[in-house]
């Protein structure tokens, strides 16, 4: 048995699974301290279906906590960014393009020192260890508690980042250190930004992870705890302490992964309809397609792995305006005030939920309060919702092949049974807790993303080498060797570089090795 | 626009990406460098081409190397200034104006950095009116202006001056030096007098970038069609709207060559377009028939947002509109075609022009 928990901004959802069978599921309110909400959720499962805590083999938690902490600039550690690049890069220092509010929130300090690699592995400059020691001294004097180290071309060669970490750790043994090559890809500013964000969240991560672990063990569960990552794979708690940034987009990812399991479709579009928005993503071989462009988080450009999700402002709380001929739905929403403002709850705002109830698609609130609605308006509003969602699904499709659509989330009653172009809409059971299920069935992954100089006739060998390394990394992270397979492969030649330089990305994924 | 302030830079970057015709690199780093240079040194004066005096000493500057490297090993403002000063010293002249070698991508913004850093005015003009991959592919070549002497500078302070027998040798030797310098170098070449600049450059380039960028921004704010505004401003036409269904890339002698297949949407449903590129888009074929080719501009824009899609950024599933716009008429002379027509890039077709 395993337990999956999704801690969202509003709800904490939990499921108890045996294999892929849902034994119990519950929705509770997220609490300010998070942990008591989790305790309540586990208790709720226990009440629904009594289980022996010792029989639980793993607990998987997905949380939006860390991204919220960044957006709200809340409890971020005083952080220093160290960049190994001089004499390059001095004109654009770390955090150059950050909102000032966030620079202040992390008390951001930057240090530029000599080092870094050229694209082909030569050194831009030798690492100047005395410079680094001086920087460490200054950090200590200014109360820096977490350090982000970024070296030019570290995804190709990480030796300078590792050495700089040793030097800083020797002088400041209590600071947390984050290394950019473990966090982002080629693209220095974006990778550095992601690393600084990670560093700023390290203290909070330790605190939250301790809290999560305590609430799980408080329920008598001794099984290991995992957190779900942006790409739909799991990390253990030790990894989560070190890489909180990897949990940033786990919310939509968990919903998508859960939708795949519930529907039995591993290649599909997933529409997750919430209160304010509908998020549309695409699953390929069971995993969310990743965004290939840079992703902005709280106004900061980053390049870590994020799912490719398109959102539109249509959800259960969307305001409905106009008449049958000119109806609009959203993008504004009554949000959490749905239960006071929507007509079915005695309010005076026409919302998408009222439309669904009037059409007989859902039983929410008091249906008699929407019985008077003009039938043509109800039909037009539903058609408008279907057309807008269908358009987003269509935009996310990547081939002419029809892509099945799976609808999940509480607001999915708004969608019709058929969408133009996409055909039948699949509505799996337990759709409302798809995210917790997605967390529970997450797998373990390993990734390689590097620039290779491919000598003539060596392409096959290089590709094999990269694939093997990704597989090895997945196994090292806890995947059961027999289950590991390659789920993503991408090869892009880099223009203007000699030696047929090619950027290769490979991702391997396998099942978590349970109770070994 | 008589001077470039920080407020203009987003528009210029967005417009430059469009004139980059798929190449020219992501202008993001250029925009950041330019804004930090303008913040440090103040706005950059922009001089219309016809106001440049006969005896002016005009130096175009540009970045040479791999955009992928530039986003990792960030260039410095000093590096650009160093390239220009090195060439001026070699020529024994006091330089008076900075110019753009190409309009498109990062190289529309690097000259802003140099001008701010050196405290010099920038000429509102460039050597191509678009972006091309090789350094001899500028209109000044047609006027007998030599690429060399040219300077090249890296971020470490290494500098070189090349004086070559022709512009093709300049391209070849500069490319080798660039690789040794770590694939992201700043260059200054095609030094010219004001008289030569007025005769050989394409006027109004930076203003055009700013106008294109602002047209796209405003169209989006007004919920109008940004692509239509771009077509209107460039005097071009829409070629095709479709979805990217296949992208094949390979590296040939250091350049990314490839093809993108688009499957038609809207009014183009049922048809297919193939874009052939070498960093920049070179030929656009509809159902096997060329619709536009170099030297005219083929721009691939996001169908909704009007933002330029670079050839590196092309990916399966994108919804794009391909537009074509006429190049400067001098590119359509026999000499211009020889320098940058389809045959130079290995396509055995006559140039397919877009009526101006």
PDB file of N, CA and C in Angstrom, chain A residues 176-259:
ATOM      1  N   UNK A 176      24.393  26.479   3.636  1.00  0.00           N
ATOM      2  CA  UNK A 176      23.952  25.511   2.624  1.00  0.00           C
ATOM      3  C   UNK A 176      24.543  25.948   1.285  1.00  0.00           C
ATOM      4  N   UNK A 177      24.933  24.982   0.461  1.00  0.00           N
ATOM      5  CA  UNK A 177      25.519  25.327  -0.839  1.00  0.00           C
ATOM      6  C   UNK A 177      24.740  24.634  -1.956  1.00  0.00           C
ATOM      7  N   UNK A 178      24.338  25.408  -2.954  1.00  0.00           N
ATOM      8  CA  UNK A 178      23.635  24.862  -4.124  1.00  0.00           C
ATOM      9  C   UNK A 178      24.516  25.051  -5.355  1.00  0.00           C
ATOM     10  N   UNK A 179      24.624  24.007  -6.162  1.00  0.00           N
ATOM     11  CA  UNK A 179      25.485  24.074  -7.346  1.00  0.00           C
ATOM     12  C   UNK A 179      24.622  24.086  -8.616  1.00  0.00           C
ATOM     13  N   UNK A 180      24.933  24.995  -9.513  1.00  0.00           N
ATOM     14  CA  UNK A 180      24.047  25.217 -10.667  1.00  0.00           C
ATOM     15  C   UNK A 180      23.955  24.025 -11.605  1.00  0.00           C
ATOM     16  N   UNK A 181      25.044  23.259 -11.760  1.00  0.00           N
ATOM     17  CA  UNK A 181      24.985  22.177 -12.755  1.00  0.00           C
ATOM     18  C   UNK A 181      24.006  21.091 -12.329  1.00  0.00           C
ATOM     19  N   UNK A 182      23.654  21.062 -11.026  1.00  0.00           N
ATOM     20  CA  UNK A 182      22.695  20.064 -10.553  1.00  0.00           C
ATOM     21  C   UNK A 182      21.264  20.562 -10.708  1.00  0.00           C
ATOM     22  N   UNK A 183      21.094  21.802 -11.135  1.00  0.00           N
ATOM     23  CA  UNK A 183      19.763  22.399 -11.121  1.00  0.00           C
ATOM     24  C   UNK A 183      19.239  22.810 -12.494  1.00  0.00           C
ATOM     25  N   UNK A 184      20.082  23.407 -13.305  1.00  0.00           N
ATOM     26  CA  UNK A 184      19.575  23.918 -14.581  1.00  0.00           C
ATOM     27  C   UNK A 184      20.423  23.488 -15.751  1.00  0.00           C
ATOM     28  N   UNK A 185      20.073  24.070 -16.884  1.00  0.00           N
ATOM     29  CA  UNK A 185      20.710  23.677 -18.138  1.00  0.00           C
ATOM     30  C   UNK A 185      21.600  24.794 -18.636  1.00  0.00           C
ATOM     31  N   UNK A 186      22.114  24.602 -19.865  1.00  0.00           N
ATOM     32  CA  UNK A 186      22.893  25.643 -20.529  1.00  0.00           C
ATOM     33  C   UNK A 186      22.040  26.905 -20.618  1.00  0.00           C
ATOM     34  N   UNK A 187      22.657  28.051 -20.401  1.00  0.00           N
ATOM     35  CA  UNK A 187      21.935  29.331 -20.324  1.00  0.00           C
ATOM     36  C   UNK A 187      22.224  29.883 -18.941  1.00  0.00           C
ATOM     37  N   UNK A 188      23.342  30.626 -18.830  1.00  0.00           N
ATOM     38  CA  UNK A 188      23.892  30.944 -17.512  1.00  0.00           C
ATOM     39  C   UNK A 188      22.939  31.712 -16.605  1.00  0.00           C
ATOM     40  N   UNK A 189      22.339  32.785 -17.105  1.00  0.00           N
ATOM     41  CA  UNK A 189      21.508  33.602 -16.213  1.00  0.00           C
ATOM     42  C   UNK A 189      20.316  32.808 -15.695  1.00  0.00           C
ATOM     43  N   UNK A 190      19.682  32.053 -16.576  1.00  0.00           N
ATOM     44  CA  UNK A 190      18.504  31.276 -16.181  1.00  0.00           C
ATOM     45  C   UNK A 190      18.887  30.188 -15.177  1.00  0.00           C
ATOM     46  N   UNK A 191      20.020  29.526 -15.425  1.00  0.00           N
ATOM     47  CA  UNK A 191      20.460  28.470 -14.505  1.00  0.00           C
ATOM     48  C   UNK A 191      20.860  29.079 -13.165  1.00  0.00           C
ATOM     49  N   UNK A 192      21.570  30.197 -13.239  1.00  0.00           N
ATOM     50  CA  UNK A 192      21.986  30.880 -12.015  1.00  0.00           C
ATOM     51  C   UNK A 192      20.765  31.336 -11.211  1.00  0.00           C
ATOM     52  N   UNK A 193      19.762  31.887 -11.897  1.00  0.00           N
ATOM     53  CA  UNK A 193      18.540  32.318 -11.215  1.00  0.00           C
ATOM     54  C   UNK A 193      17.891  31.159 -10.471  1.00  0.00           C
ATOM     55  N   UNK A 194      17.765  30.032 -11.163  1.00  0.00           N
ATOM     56  CA  UNK A 194      17.147  28.859 -10.538  1.00  0.00           C
ATOM     57  C   UNK A 194      17.956  28.421  -9.322  1.00  0.00           C
ATOM     58  N   UNK A 195      19.279  28.524  -9.423  1.00  0.00           N
ATOM     59  CA  UNK A 195      20.141  28.093  -8.331  1.00  0.00           C
ATOM     60  C   UNK A 195      20.026  29.035  -7.132  1.00  0.00           C
ATOM     61  N   UNK A 196      19.934  30.331  -7.409  1.00  0.00           N
ATOM     62  CA  UNK A 196      19.778  31.292  -6.310  1.00  0.00           C
ATOM     63  C   UNK A 196      18.422  31.084  -5.627  1.00  0.00           C
ATOM     64  N   UNK A 197      17.377  30.841  -6.412  1.00  0.00           N
ATOM     65  CA  UNK A 197      16.058  30.572  -5.828  1.00  0.00           C
ATOM     66  C   UNK A 197      16.138  29.329  -4.942  1.00  0.00           C
ATOM     67  N   UNK A 198      16.790  28.303  -5.464  1.00  0.00           N
ATOM     68  CA  UNK A 198      16.942  27.076  -4.681  1.00  0.00           C
ATOM     69  C   UNK A 198      17.653  27.361  -3.363  1.00  0.00           C
ATOM     70  N   UNK A 199      18.743  28.128  -3.465  1.00  0.00           N
ATOM     71  CA  UNK A 199      19.523  28.435  -2.261  1.00  0.00           C
ATOM     72  C   UNK A 199      18.667  29.189  -1.252  1.00  0.00           C
ATOM     73  N   UNK A 200      17.877  30.124  -1.745  1.00  0.00           N
ATOM     74  CA  UNK A 200      17.067  30.949  -0.845  1.00  0.00           C
ATOM     75  C   UNK A 200      15.997  30.126  -0.134  1.00  0.00           C
ATOM     76  N   UNK A 201      15.629  28.980  -0.719  1.00  0.00           N
ATOM     77  CA  UNK A 201      14.566  28.141  -0.141  1.00  0.00           C
ATOM     78  C   UNK A 201      15.098  27.012   0.737  1.00  0.00           C
ATOM     79  N   UNK A 202      16.409  26.889   0.852  1.00  0.00           N
ATOM     80  CA  UNK A 202      16.974  25.730   1.544  1.00  0.00           C
ATOM     81  C   UNK A 202      16.553  25.638   3.012  1.00  0.00           C
ATOM     82  N   UNK A 203      16.563  26.739   3.734  1.00  0.00           N
ATOM     83  CA  UNK A 203      16.196  26.682   5.159  1.00  0.00           C
ATOM     84  C   UNK A 203      14.745  26.282   5.318  1.00  0.00           C
ATOM     85  N   UNK A 204      13.890  26.910   4.489  1.00  0.00           N
ATOM     86  CA  UNK A 204      12.469  26.598   4.549  1.00  0.00           C
ATOM     87  C   UNK A 204      12.250  25.128   4.186  1.00  0.00           C
ATOM     88  N   UNK A 205      13.013  24.647   3.211  1.00  0.00           N
ATOM     89  CA  UNK A 205      12.876  23.254   2.783  1.00  0.00           C
ATOM     90  C   UNK A 205      13.172  22.300   3.933  1.00  0.00           C
ATOM     91  N   UNK A 206      14.240  22.587   4.660  1.00  0.00           N
ATOM     92  CA  UNK A 206      14.608  21.713   5.777  1.00  0.00           C
ATOM     93  C   UNK A 206      13.474  21.699   6.807  1.00  0.00           C
ATOM     94  N   UNK A 207      12.931  22.866   7.047  1.00  0.00           N
ATOM     95  CA  UNK A 207      11.867  23.010   8.035  1.00  0.00           C
ATOM     96  C   UNK A 207      10.602  22.253   7.608  1.00  0.00           C
ATOM     97  N   UNK A 208      10.209  22.478   6.345  1.00  0.00           N
ATOM     98  CA  UNK A 208       8.984  21.846   5.839  1.00  0.00           C
ATOM     99  C   UNK A 208       9.137  20.333   5.778  1.00  0.00           C
ATOM    100  N   UNK A 209      10.294  19.889   5.271  1.00  0.00           N
ATOM    101  CA  UNK A 209      10.503  18.450   5.138  1.00  0.00           C
ATOM    102  C   UNK A 209      10.474  17.784   6.511  1.00  0.00           C
ATOM    103  N   UNK A 210      11.063  18.438   7.509  1.00  0.00           N
ATOM    104  CA  UNK A 210      11.005  17.897   8.877  1.00  0.00           C
ATOM    105  C   UNK A 210       9.551  17.791   9.341  1.00  0.00           C
ATOM    106  N   UNK A 211       8.780  18.835   9.042  1.00  0.00           N
ATOM    107  CA  UNK A 211       7.373  18.849   9.435  1.00  0.00           C
ATOM    108  C   UNK A 211       6.593  17.733   8.770  1.00  0.00           C
ATOM    109  N   UNK A 212       6.835  17.540   7.471  1.00  0.00           N
ATOM    110  CA  UNK A 212       6.143  16.484   6.721  1.00  0.00           C
ATOM    111  C   UNK A 212       6.503  15.117   7.316  1.00  0.00           C
ATOM    112  N   UNK A 213       7.807  14.932   7.551  1.00  0.00           N
ATOM    113  CA  UNK A 213       8.268  13.644   8.076  1.00  0.00           C
ATOM    114  C   UNK A 213       7.653  13.388   9.451  1.00  0.00           C
ATOM    115  N   UNK A 214       7.568  14.445  10.261  1.00  0.00           N
ATOM    116  CA  UNK A 214       7.013  14.280  11.605  1.00  0.00           C
ATOM    117  C   UNK A 214       5.536  13.920  11.537  1.00  0.00           C
ATOM    118  N   UNK A 215       4.787  14.554  10.612  1.00  0.00           N
ATOM    119  CA  UNK A 215       3.355  14.257  10.576  1.00  0.00           C
ATOM    120  C   UNK A 215       3.105  12.843  10.065  1.00  0.00           C
ATOM    121  N   UNK A 216       3.977  12.356   9.182  1.00  0.00           N
ATOM    122  CA  UNK A 216       3.823  10.987   8.692  1.00  0.00           C
ATOM    123  C   UNK A 216       4.183   9.980   9.792  1.00  0.00           C
ATOM    124  N   UNK A 217       5.302  10.228  10.467  1.00  0.00           N
ATOM    125  CA  UNK A 217       5.700   9.262  11.504  1.00  0.00           C
ATOM    126  C   UNK A 217       4.760   9.364  12.701  1.00  0.00           C
ATOM    127  N   UNK A 218       4.176  10.550  12.911  1.00  0.00           N
ATOM    128  CA  UNK A 218       3.189  10.717  13.970  1.00  0.00           C
ATOM    129  C   UNK A 218       1.975   9.827  13.761  1.00  0.00           C
ATOM    130  N   UNK A 219       1.694   9.506  12.499  1.00  0.00           N
ATOM    131  CA  UNK A 219       0.568   8.619  12.190  1.00  0.00           C
ATOM    132  C   UNK A 219       0.985   7.150  12.293  1.00  0.00           C
ATOM    133  N   UNK A 220       2.186   6.909  12.780  1.00  0.00           N
ATOM    134  CA  UNK A 220       2.658   5.548  12.964  1.00  0.00           C
ATOM    135  C   UNK A 220       3.239   4.927  11.706  1.00  0.00           C
ATOM    136  N   UNK A 221       3.448   5.758  10.680  1.00  0.00           N
ATOM    137  CA  UNK A 221       3.962   5.212   9.413  1.00  0.00           C
ATOM    138  C   UNK A 221       5.479   5.311   9.407  1.00  0.00           C
ATOM    139  N   UNK A 222       6.142   4.184   9.182  1.00  0.00           N
ATOM    140  CA  UNK A 222       7.604   4.187   9.209  1.00  0.00           C
ATOM    141  C   UNK A 222       8.189   4.127   7.799  1.00  0.00           C
ATOM    142  N   UNK A 223       7.313   4.042   6.804  1.00  0.00           N
ATOM    143  CA  UNK A 223       7.772   3.915   5.417  1.00  0.00           C
ATOM    144  C   UNK A 223       8.471   5.201   4.971  1.00  0.00           C
ATOM    145  N   UNK A 224       9.332   5.081   3.948  1.00  0.00           N
ATOM    146  CA  UNK A 224      10.029   6.276   3.477  1.00  0.00           C
ATOM    147  C   UNK A 224       9.062   7.303   2.868  1.00  0.00           C
ATOM    148  N   UNK A 225       9.462   8.558   2.937  1.00  0.00           N
ATOM    149  CA  UNK A 225       8.673   9.673   2.433  1.00  0.00           C
ATOM    150  C   UNK A 225       9.352  10.228   1.175  1.00  0.00           C
ATOM    151  N   UNK A 226       8.534  10.500   0.164  1.00  0.00           N
ATOM    152  CA  UNK A 226       9.071  11.074  -1.069  1.00  0.00           C
ATOM    153  C   UNK A 226       8.288  12.335  -1.433  1.00  0.00           C
ATOM    154  N   UNK A 227       8.934  13.239  -2.124  1.00  0.00           N
ATOM    155  CA  UNK A 227       8.228  14.408  -2.668  1.00  0.00           C
ATOM    156  C   UNK A 227       8.208  14.311  -4.186  1.00  0.00           C
ATOM    157  N   UNK A 228       7.144  14.803  -4.793  1.00  0.00           N
ATOM    158  CA  UNK A 228       7.100  14.709  -6.251  1.00  0.00           C
ATOM    159  C   UNK A 228       7.709  15.958  -6.882  1.00  0.00           C
ATOM    160  N   UNK A 229       8.340  15.721  -8.023  1.00  0.00           N
ATOM    161  CA  UNK A 229       9.063  16.780  -8.729  1.00  0.00           C
ATOM    162  C   UNK A 229       8.286  17.272  -9.935  1.00  0.00           C
ATOM    163  N   UNK A 230       8.792  18.371 -10.494  1.00  0.00           N
ATOM    164  CA  UNK A 230       8.158  19.000 -11.661  1.00  0.00           C
ATOM    165  C   UNK A 230       7.924  18.032 -12.809  1.00  0.00           C
ATOM    166  N   UNK A 231       8.824  17.088 -12.989  1.00  0.00           N
ATOM    167  CA  UNK A 231       8.750  16.231 -14.174  1.00  0.00           C
ATOM    168  C   UNK A 231       7.943  14.973 -13.916  1.00  0.00           C
ATOM    169  N   UNK A 232       7.329  14.854 -12.737  1.00  0.00           N
ATOM    170  CA  UNK A 232       6.506  13.686 -12.476  1.00  0.00           C
ATOM    171  C   UNK A 232       7.279  12.534 -11.866  1.00  0.00           C
ATOM    172  N   UNK A 233       8.518  12.771 -11.511  1.00  0.00           N
ATOM    173  CA  UNK A 233       9.265  11.728 -10.813  1.00  0.00           C
ATOM    174  C   UNK A 233       9.411  12.128  -9.341  1.00  0.00           C
ATOM    175  N   UNK A 234       9.927  11.191  -8.554  1.00  0.00           N
ATOM    176  CA  UNK A 234      10.008  11.407  -7.111  1.00  0.00           C
ATOM    177  C   UNK A 234      11.411  11.764  -6.660  1.00  0.00           C
ATOM    178  N   UNK A 235      11.484  12.449  -5.522  1.00  0.00           N
ATOM    179  CA  UNK A 235      12.778  12.609  -4.861  1.00  0.00           C
ATOM    180  C   UNK A 235      12.616  12.211  -3.401  1.00  0.00           C
ATOM    181  N   UNK A 236      13.702  11.712  -2.824  1.00  0.00           N
ATOM    182  CA  UNK A 236      13.591  11.374  -1.413  1.00  0.00           C
ATOM    183  C   UNK A 236      13.747  12.646  -0.589  1.00  0.00           C
ATOM    184  N   UNK A 237      13.510  12.533   0.728  1.00  0.00           N
ATOM    185  CA  UNK A 237      13.486  13.747   1.543  1.00  0.00           C
ATOM    186  C   UNK A 237      14.840  14.437   1.598  1.00  0.00           C
ATOM    187  N   UNK A 238      15.892  13.638   1.520  1.00  0.00           N
ATOM    188  CA  UNK A 238      17.212  14.241   1.563  1.00  0.00           C
ATOM    189  C   UNK A 238      17.424  15.128   0.328  1.00  0.00           C
ATOM    190  N   UNK A 239      16.984  14.624  -0.828  1.00  0.00           N
ATOM    191  CA  UNK A 239      17.078  15.380  -2.076  1.00  0.00           C
ATOM    192  C   UNK A 239      16.198  16.632  -1.977  1.00  0.00           C
ATOM    193  N   UNK A 240      15.014  16.478  -1.397  1.00  0.00           N
ATOM    194  CA  UNK A 240      14.096  17.614  -1.281  1.00  0.00           C
ATOM    195  C   UNK A 240      14.680  18.726  -0.418  1.00  0.00           C
ATOM    196  N   UNK A 241      15.437  18.354   0.592  1.00  0.00           N
ATOM    197  CA  UNK A 241      16.098  19.380   1.407  1.00  0.00           C
ATOM    198  C   UNK A 241      17.086  20.171   0.569  1.00  0.00           C
ATOM    199  N   UNK A 242      17.740  19.469  -0.349  1.00  0.00           N
ATOM    200  CA  UNK A 242      18.792  20.134  -1.132  1.00  0.00           C
ATOM    201  C   UNK A 242      18.256  20.825  -2.383  1.00  0.00           C
ATOM    202  N   UNK A 243      17.129  20.304  -2.943  1.00  0.00           N
ATOM    203  CA  UNK A 243      16.642  20.865  -4.210  1.00  0.00           C
ATOM    204  C   UNK A 243      15.161  21.230  -4.156  1.00  0.00           C
ATOM    205  N   UNK A 244      14.779  22.118  -3.260  1.00  0.00           N
ATOM    206  CA  UNK A 244      13.357  22.487  -3.177  1.00  0.00           C
ATOM    207  C   UNK A 244      12.816  23.007  -4.503  1.00  0.00           C
ATOM    208  N   UNK A 245      13.672  23.603  -5.322  1.00  0.00           N
ATOM    209  CA  UNK A 245      13.215  24.198  -6.573  1.00  0.00           C
ATOM    210  C   UNK A 245      12.613  23.134  -7.504  1.00  0.00           C
ATOM    211  N   UNK A 246      13.025  21.880  -7.290  1.00  0.00           N
ATOM    212  CA  UNK A 246      12.540  20.808  -8.169  1.00  0.00           C
ATOM    213  C   UNK A 246      11.089  20.427  -7.897  1.00  0.00           C
ATOM    214  N   UNK A 247      10.477  21.026  -6.873  1.00  0.00           N
ATOM    215  CA  UNK A 247       9.069  20.723  -6.587  1.00  0.00           C
ATOM    216  C   UNK A 247       8.127  21.769  -7.182  1.00  0.00           C
ATOM    217  N   UNK A 248       8.685  22.812  -7.811  1.00  0.00           N
ATOM    218  CA  UNK A 248       7.908  23.998  -8.170  1.00  0.00           C
ATOM    219  C   UNK A 248       6.631  23.747  -8.947  1.00  0.00           C
ATOM    220  N   UNK A 249       6.688  22.892  -9.945  1.00  0.00           N
ATOM    221  CA  UNK A 249       5.514  22.726 -10.800  1.00  0.00           C
ATOM    222  C   UNK A 249       4.902  21.357 -10.591  1.00  0.00           C
ATOM    223  N   UNK A 250       5.090  20.776  -9.407  1.00  0.00           N
ATOM    224  CA  UNK A 250       4.614  19.410  -9.217  1.00  0.00           C
ATOM    225  C   UNK A 250       3.090  19.339  -9.183  1.00  0.00           C
ATOM    226  N   UNK A 251       2.413  20.461  -8.911  1.00  0.00           N
ATOM    227  CA  UNK A 251       0.951  20.447  -8.861  1.00  0.00           C
ATOM    228  C   UNK A 251       0.310  19.986 -10.158  1.00  0.00           C
ATOM    229  N   UNK A 252       0.492  20.755 -11.253  1.00  0.00           N
ATOM    230  CA  UNK A 252      -0.089  20.318 -12.523  1.00  0.00           C
ATOM    231  C   UNK A 252       0.443  18.958 -12.983  1.00  0.00           C
ATOM    232  N   UNK A 253       1.711  18.693 -12.687  1.00  0.00           N
ATOM    233  CA  UNK A 253       2.290  17.410 -13.088  1.00  0.00           C
ATOM    234  C   UNK A 253       1.561  16.259 -12.410  1.00  0.00           C
ATOM    235  N   UNK A 254       1.316  16.392 -11.108  1.00  0.00           N
ATOM    236  CA  UNK A 254       0.623  15.320 -10.393  1.00  0.00           C
ATOM    237  C   UNK A 254      -0.771  15.078 -10.952  1.00  0.00           C
ATOM    238  N   UNK A 255      -1.484  16.165 -11.273  1.00  0.00           N
ATOM    239  CA  UNK A 255      -2.816  15.990 -11.852  1.00  0.00           C
ATOM    240  C   UNK A 255      -2.744  15.210 -13.153  1.00  0.00           C
ATOM    241  N   UNK A 256      -1.765  15.567 -13.967  1.00  0.00           N
ATOM    242  CA  UNK A 256      -1.646  14.907 -15.272  1.00  0.00           C
ATOM    243  C   UNK A 256      -1.281  13.437 -15.124  1.00  0.00           C
ATOM    244  N   UNK A 257      -0.322  13.178 -14.230  1.00  0.00           N
ATOM    245  CA  UNK A 257       0.084  11.787 -14.028  1.00  0.00           C
ATOM    246  C   UNK A 257      -1.078  10.971 -13.464  1.00  0.00           C
ATOM    247  N   UNK A 258      -1.820  11.576 -12.561  1.00  0.00           N
ATOM    248  CA  UNK A 258      -2.970  10.888 -11.983  1.00  0.00           C
ATOM    249  C   UNK A 258      -4.016  10.605 -13.052  1.00  0.00           C
ATOM    250  N   UNK A 259      -4.233  11.568 -13.928  1.00  0.00           N
ATOM    251  CA  UNK A 259      -5.203  11.389 -14.997  1.00  0.00           C
ATOM    252  C   UNK A 259      -4.806  10.211 -15.881  1.00  0.00           C
TER     253      UNK A 259
END
